XYZ file of C-alpha atoms in Angstrom:
387
model
C 108.462 157.901 80.760
C 108.023 159.413 77.313
C 106.760 162.666 78.822
C 109.884 162.993 80.947
C 112.064 162.459 77.885
C 110.260 165.227 76.016
C 110.871 167.853 78.660
C 114.595 167.132 78.992
C 116.893 169.370 77.010
C 118.782 167.806 74.125
C 122.023 168.296 76.040
C 120.648 166.444 79.047
C 119.481 163.515 76.943
C 122.819 163.347 75.193
C 124.651 163.326 78.505
C 122.515 160.430 79.697
C 123.105 158.600 76.435
C 126.886 158.757 76.518
C 127.542 158.763 80.258
C 130.707 156.933 81.202
C 129.912 153.527 82.766
C 131.039 152.741 86.282
C 133.409 149.990 85.127
C 136.644 150.674 83.218
C 136.063 151.125 79.506
C 138.902 148.979 78.251
C 141.378 146.651 79.883
C 144.889 148.032 79.635
C 144.124 151.473 78.241
C 141.138 153.762 78.480
C 139.893 154.576 75.002
C 141.827 151.857 73.178
C 139.785 150.320 70.381
C 141.047 146.810 71.030
C 138.591 144.742 68.945
C 135.916 145.281 66.318
C 133.177 145.928 68.900
C 135.484 148.133 71.040
C 135.368 145.861 74.130
C 134.785 142.163 74.797
C 131.188 143.184 75.523
C 130.900 144.057 71.798
C 129.170 147.288 72.816
C 130.455 149.341 69.836
C 130.359 152.300 72.256
C 133.404 154.421 73.113
C 132.445 156.691 76.043
C 135.983 158.039 76.369
C 136.127 160.040 73.146
C 136.020 163.742 74.060
C 137.490 165.489 71.005
C 135.302 164.402 68.067
C 131.791 165.208 69.277
C 128.435 166.439 67.996
C 129.735 170.009 68.096
C 133.127 169.313 66.486
C 132.555 166.490 63.966
C 131.948 169.072 61.218
C 135.496 170.379 61.761
C 137.200 167.088 60.872
C 139.894 167.345 58.208
C 141.741 164.721 56.211
C 145.023 163.963 57.986
C 146.583 161.222 55.891
C 145.759 158.315 53.603
C 147.637 155.053 53.313
C 149.039 153.713 50.054
C 146.420 151.573 48.268
C 148.492 148.413 48.046
C 146.313 145.859 49.846
C 142.955 144.162 49.325
C 140.391 143.016 51.859
C 141.459 145.528 54.501
C 139.302 145.532 57.629
C 138.519 148.250 60.177
C 141.543 148.748 62.452
C 142.209 148.358 66.131
C 144.080 151.112 67.980
C 146.287 150.820 71.058
C 149.630 151.967 72.482
C 150.025 154.704 69.859
C 149.747 152.269 66.943
C 147.011 151.472 64.452
C 146.729 147.840 63.340
C 144.966 146.762 60.143
C 144.491 143.266 58.764
C 144.029 142.574 55.054
C 144.008 139.548 52.756
C 147.772 139.127 52.936
C 148.771 140.179 56.459
C 148.837 142.840 59.157
C 150.225 146.389 59.074
C 150.995 148.587 62.089
C 151.189 152.339 61.517
C 151.970 155.303 63.737
C 148.789 156.754 65.241
C 149.835 160.365 64.532
C 151.785 160.261 61.264
C 150.409 157.166 59.569
C 153.937 155.952 58.841
C 154.364 152.182 58.737
C 155.983 150.760 61.873
C 155.968 147.099 60.892
C 154.363 144.616 58.512
C 153.605 140.909 59.029
C 152.983 139.001 55.794
C 151.019 135.772 55.427
C 151.964 132.976 53.069
C 149.164 133.732 50.604
C 149.763 130.495 48.715
C 148.593 128.611 51.793
C 146.463 131.024 53.845
C 143.542 133.344 53.115
C 140.519 135.088 54.655
C 142.033 136.290 57.949
C 139.720 137.156 60.819
C 139.425 140.531 62.492
C 142.223 141.550 64.884
C 142.227 141.684 68.659
C 144.781 143.662 70.683
C 145.378 142.196 74.129
C 148.141 142.592 76.725
C 150.737 143.932 74.296
C 149.947 141.383 71.596
C 147.885 141.209 68.411
C 145.873 138.052 67.797
C 144.142 136.869 64.617
C 143.545 133.718 62.573
C 143.714 132.904 58.857
C 142.193 129.973 56.996
C 144.151 127.362 55.078
C 143.331 127.466 51.382
C 141.253 124.364 50.698
C 143.417 121.545 49.410
C 140.679 118.946 49.356
C 136.877 119.142 49.520
C 135.668 119.643 53.065
C 139.069 120.222 54.666
C 138.873 122.598 57.636
C 142.112 124.077 58.915
C 143.307 127.502 59.966
C 146.306 129.049 61.678
C 146.123 131.164 64.819
C 148.734 133.926 65.081
C 149.974 135.837 68.120
C 152.237 138.807 67.304
C 154.190 141.208 69.472
C 152.185 144.414 69.137
C 155.236 146.703 69.233
C 157.481 144.897 66.733
C 155.208 142.547 64.769
C 157.447 139.628 65.732
C 155.697 136.265 65.640
C 155.234 135.084 69.218
C 153.173 132.001 68.517
C 151.551 130.185 65.614
C 149.015 127.448 66.319
C 147.477 124.993 63.858
C 143.741 125.259 64.442
C 141.647 122.345 63.224
C 138.594 124.280 62.123
C 137.251 127.211 60.136
C 137.991 130.662 61.595
C 135.473 133.437 60.920
C 134.977 135.013 64.365
C 137.578 135.662 67.047
C 137.289 136.736 70.693
C 139.985 137.161 73.343
C 139.118 137.437 77.033
C 140.770 136.330 80.274
C 143.808 134.967 78.461
C 141.709 132.736 76.204
C 141.235 133.116 72.452
C 138.046 131.673 70.980
C 137.800 131.089 67.228
C 134.594 130.055 65.526
C 133.311 129.136 62.080
C 131.080 126.404 60.747
C 132.994 123.418 59.386
C 131.943 120.043 58.040
C 134.595 117.904 59.687
C 135.604 119.968 62.691
C 134.160 121.535 65.813
C 132.609 124.922 65.061
C 134.183 126.689 68.062
C 137.599 126.130 69.641
C 139.344 127.836 72.568
C 143.085 128.158 73.186
C 145.217 129.665 75.911
C 146.903 132.731 74.407
C 150.098 132.314 76.469
C 150.781 128.732 75.377
C 148.580 127.848 72.412
C 147.102 124.970 74.407
C 143.713 123.745 73.201
C 141.348 124.187 76.149
C 138.054 123.004 74.692
C 136.033 122.632 71.511
C 132.299 122.438 70.850
C 130.316 121.843 67.701
C 128.327 125.028 68.253
C 128.679 128.467 66.681
C 129.679 131.853 68.117
C 127.847 134.249 65.801
C 129.299 137.431 67.283
C 132.291 137.869 69.632
C 130.602 138.741 72.934
C 131.815 138.005 76.459
C 129.835 138.713 79.616
C 132.243 138.357 82.530
C 133.930 135.367 80.930
C 130.730 133.745 79.684
C 129.984 133.404 75.983
C 126.859 132.401 74.081
C 126.960 129.544 71.553
C 124.159 127.911 69.594
C 123.520 125.156 67.082
C 122.227 121.647 66.557
C 123.638 119.342 69.210
C 125.432 116.505 67.471
C 124.492 118.031 64.080
C 121.197 116.157 64.030
C 120.112 117.018 67.571
C 117.743 119.757 68.722
C 118.592 123.407 68.136
C 120.035 124.637 71.444
C 121.605 127.744 72.977
C 124.400 127.385 75.532
C 125.982 129.866 77.909
C 129.494 128.495 78.483
C 132.508 129.413 80.583
C 135.223 130.790 78.295
C 137.992 129.031 80.192
C 136.497 125.539 80.389
C 133.767 125.359 77.763
C 131.462 123.968 80.439
C 127.813 125.003 79.970
C 126.389 127.110 82.779
C 122.934 127.194 81.213
C 121.211 125.434 78.304
C 118.032 126.333 76.436
C 116.595 123.830 73.952
C 114.687 124.592 70.754
C 116.059 128.141 70.570
C 119.016 129.713 68.774
C 119.865 133.013 70.419
C 122.141 135.285 68.394
C 124.389 137.333 70.700
C 124.613 141.026 69.881
C 126.369 142.537 72.901
C 126.616 142.423 76.687
C 125.972 145.200 79.179
C 128.865 146.995 80.897
C 128.474 144.941 84.079
C 128.700 141.620 82.253
C 125.441 140.392 83.761
C 123.229 140.447 80.644
C 123.436 139.495 76.999
C 121.382 141.385 74.442
C 120.303 138.764 71.930
C 118.327 138.446 68.723
C 115.723 135.693 68.613
C 113.821 135.736 65.355
C 112.328 139.191 64.946
C 112.688 140.119 68.616
C 115.308 141.766 70.810
C 115.693 139.975 74.141
C 117.730 140.249 77.342
C 119.366 137.030 78.504
C 120.663 136.801 82.073
C 124.283 135.651 81.710
C 124.171 133.663 84.948
C 120.712 132.127 85.119
C 119.761 132.036 81.439
C 116.487 133.804 82.199
C 115.100 135.459 79.072
C 113.261 138.791 79.189
C 111.399 140.228 76.197
C 112.456 143.731 75.223
C 111.092 144.559 71.747
C 109.429 142.875 68.756
C 109.573 143.228 64.966
C 113.141 144.503 64.868
C 115.027 141.591 63.228
C 118.276 142.772 64.908
C 121.655 142.405 63.210
C 123.852 144.598 65.433
C 123.438 146.636 68.612
C 125.239 149.574 70.206
C 124.901 149.557 73.999
C 125.033 152.838 75.932
C 124.077 153.381 79.586
C 120.528 154.453 78.788
C 119.817 153.323 75.238
C 120.273 150.599 72.664
C 120.815 151.445 69.003
C 119.710 148.496 66.889
C 120.514 147.923 63.227
C 117.820 145.744 61.660
C 118.092 143.315 58.757
C 115.639 145.464 56.783
C 117.965 148.478 56.837
C 116.477 150.388 59.755
C 118.361 151.958 62.664
C 116.335 152.401 65.860
C 117.054 153.976 69.239
C 115.417 152.137 72.133
C 115.032 152.829 75.816
C 117.353 150.248 77.346
C 115.041 149.520 80.281
C 111.637 149.420 78.586
C 112.420 148.664 74.942
C 110.315 151.652 73.850
C 111.409 152.992 70.459
C 112.586 156.610 70.810
C 113.266 157.139 67.123
C 113.686 155.045 63.997
C 115.302 155.853 60.651
C 115.429 153.928 57.376
C 119.021 153.634 56.108
C 119.135 151.089 53.257
C 121.741 148.341 53.631
C 122.895 149.646 57.020
C 122.648 146.070 58.298
C 125.818 145.085 56.432
C 128.192 146.842 58.842
C 128.225 147.605 62.535
C 127.151 151.084 63.664
C 129.218 152.707 66.428
C 128.928 155.572 68.903
C 131.904 157.646 70.021
C 131.941 161.144 71.469
C 128.166 161.258 71.357
C 128.069 160.756 67.565
C 126.344 157.773 65.936
C 128.157 156.582 62.786
C 126.285 154.246 60.426
C 128.046 152.703 57.410
C 125.568 151.804 54.674
C 124.830 151.121 51.013
C 127.060 152.784 48.453
C 129.965 152.955 50.923
C 128.287 155.899 52.589
C 128.574 156.923 56.228
C 125.754 158.657 58.087
C 126.796 160.757 61.091
C 123.755 161.161 63.341
C 122.886 162.781 66.631
C 121.939 159.788 68.819
C 119.444 161.902 70.757
C 116.972 162.193 67.898
C 118.613 160.646 64.814
C 119.104 164.051 63.172
C 121.886 164.166 60.560
C 125.071 165.977 61.489
C 127.292 168.051 59.249
C 130.342 165.816 58.825
C 132.814 164.750 56.137
C 131.485 162.216 53.628
C 134.068 159.581 54.688
C 133.970 158.499 51.039
C 134.445 154.847 50.217
C 133.884 153.303 53.641
C 133.493 149.533 53.333
C 133.575 148.636 57.017
C 132.567 150.159 60.321
C 134.339 153.331 61.425
C 136.708 153.444 64.385
C 136.770 156.697 66.386
C 139.165 157.187 69.270
C 141.750 159.683 70.580
C 140.396 162.475 68.385
C 140.730 160.584 65.101
C 138.302 158.860 62.746
C 139.596 155.811 60.853
C 137.947 154.803 57.571
C 138.899 151.925 55.259
C 137.796 151.497 51.659
C 139.101 147.925 51.608
C 142.553 148.817 50.254
C 143.796 151.764 52.297
C 143.142 153.501 55.601
C 142.113 157.165 55.641
C 142.430 159.154 58.864
C 140.514 162.303 59.807
C 141.235 164.589 62.750
C 140.532 168.052 64.119
């Protein structure tokens, strides 16, 4: 296998790395960056970007920068010609081309703080924010559904739990966060706000594999450590594994397999049967980018590695200190790694070679790259680059 890789041209390897999967890339709009991991599979891989590529990334120019008036700004989501960013005090929608503000939704910051990431789904924007603690151990948050075009509040739901992670799939929003007096994970119907189920287990990353999600924790707080594959609509377990806590990283494009971290190893978990297959050891995975032929794994020790998706063989590995703090992404055949010192590394995913690209100064979160633009936040304002 390694010999065949060596004799391929770099262009051929790159084509295999970023080939468009057989299934649609994003529900509702090809190329939309609808959640932090791009899709519900949490793949962090945009195969539809054709403008900003290995050959053109050096030509990126600053297009516009937002006014630094917010704190705690997160990486945006992009859909329907608008760019949506959440910060400590609310959500802003800006025009994709001009950067002009289209609408703003403000939180009551005397009551609410620490909003989750955003998800764009079916013409709506969904997120949650935590109630500022009024008494020791209190666990409450609010779930918000906004009209994506106008920012009008469609629905607000009192959520009895801590909200750190959010996932929306098949009309269901799942919020998760460890709380002392509440279930760690709760699921609501987006259209009505109805509570569908709750389990005292954690969702460590927002990953869905054909409507199945992976939760783990101590059953009944004092019970054995267990991993559960559950149906997103009912919360019913489809498979249970005791004495193991799998950490979901991503799912494949067919929704049949989870890629999971288990201790130092990277494993493949069958989303239907729960069968576990070893893939690689001594990686200590934090995040993964899933492409048709490779996995790009960010390790807790600050190493980024490219692996053969079928065999787990390491193709290349590069030390990038503190790269484990933010998710790496691939778009247009470029690997972007946000790391220590708010620095972004633009790499060729074929061999890990550095690319000539703007410094993207001040990046404090993952980059978002779609429709020929690169979006970078420094935590207070959004900077946009384009060709």
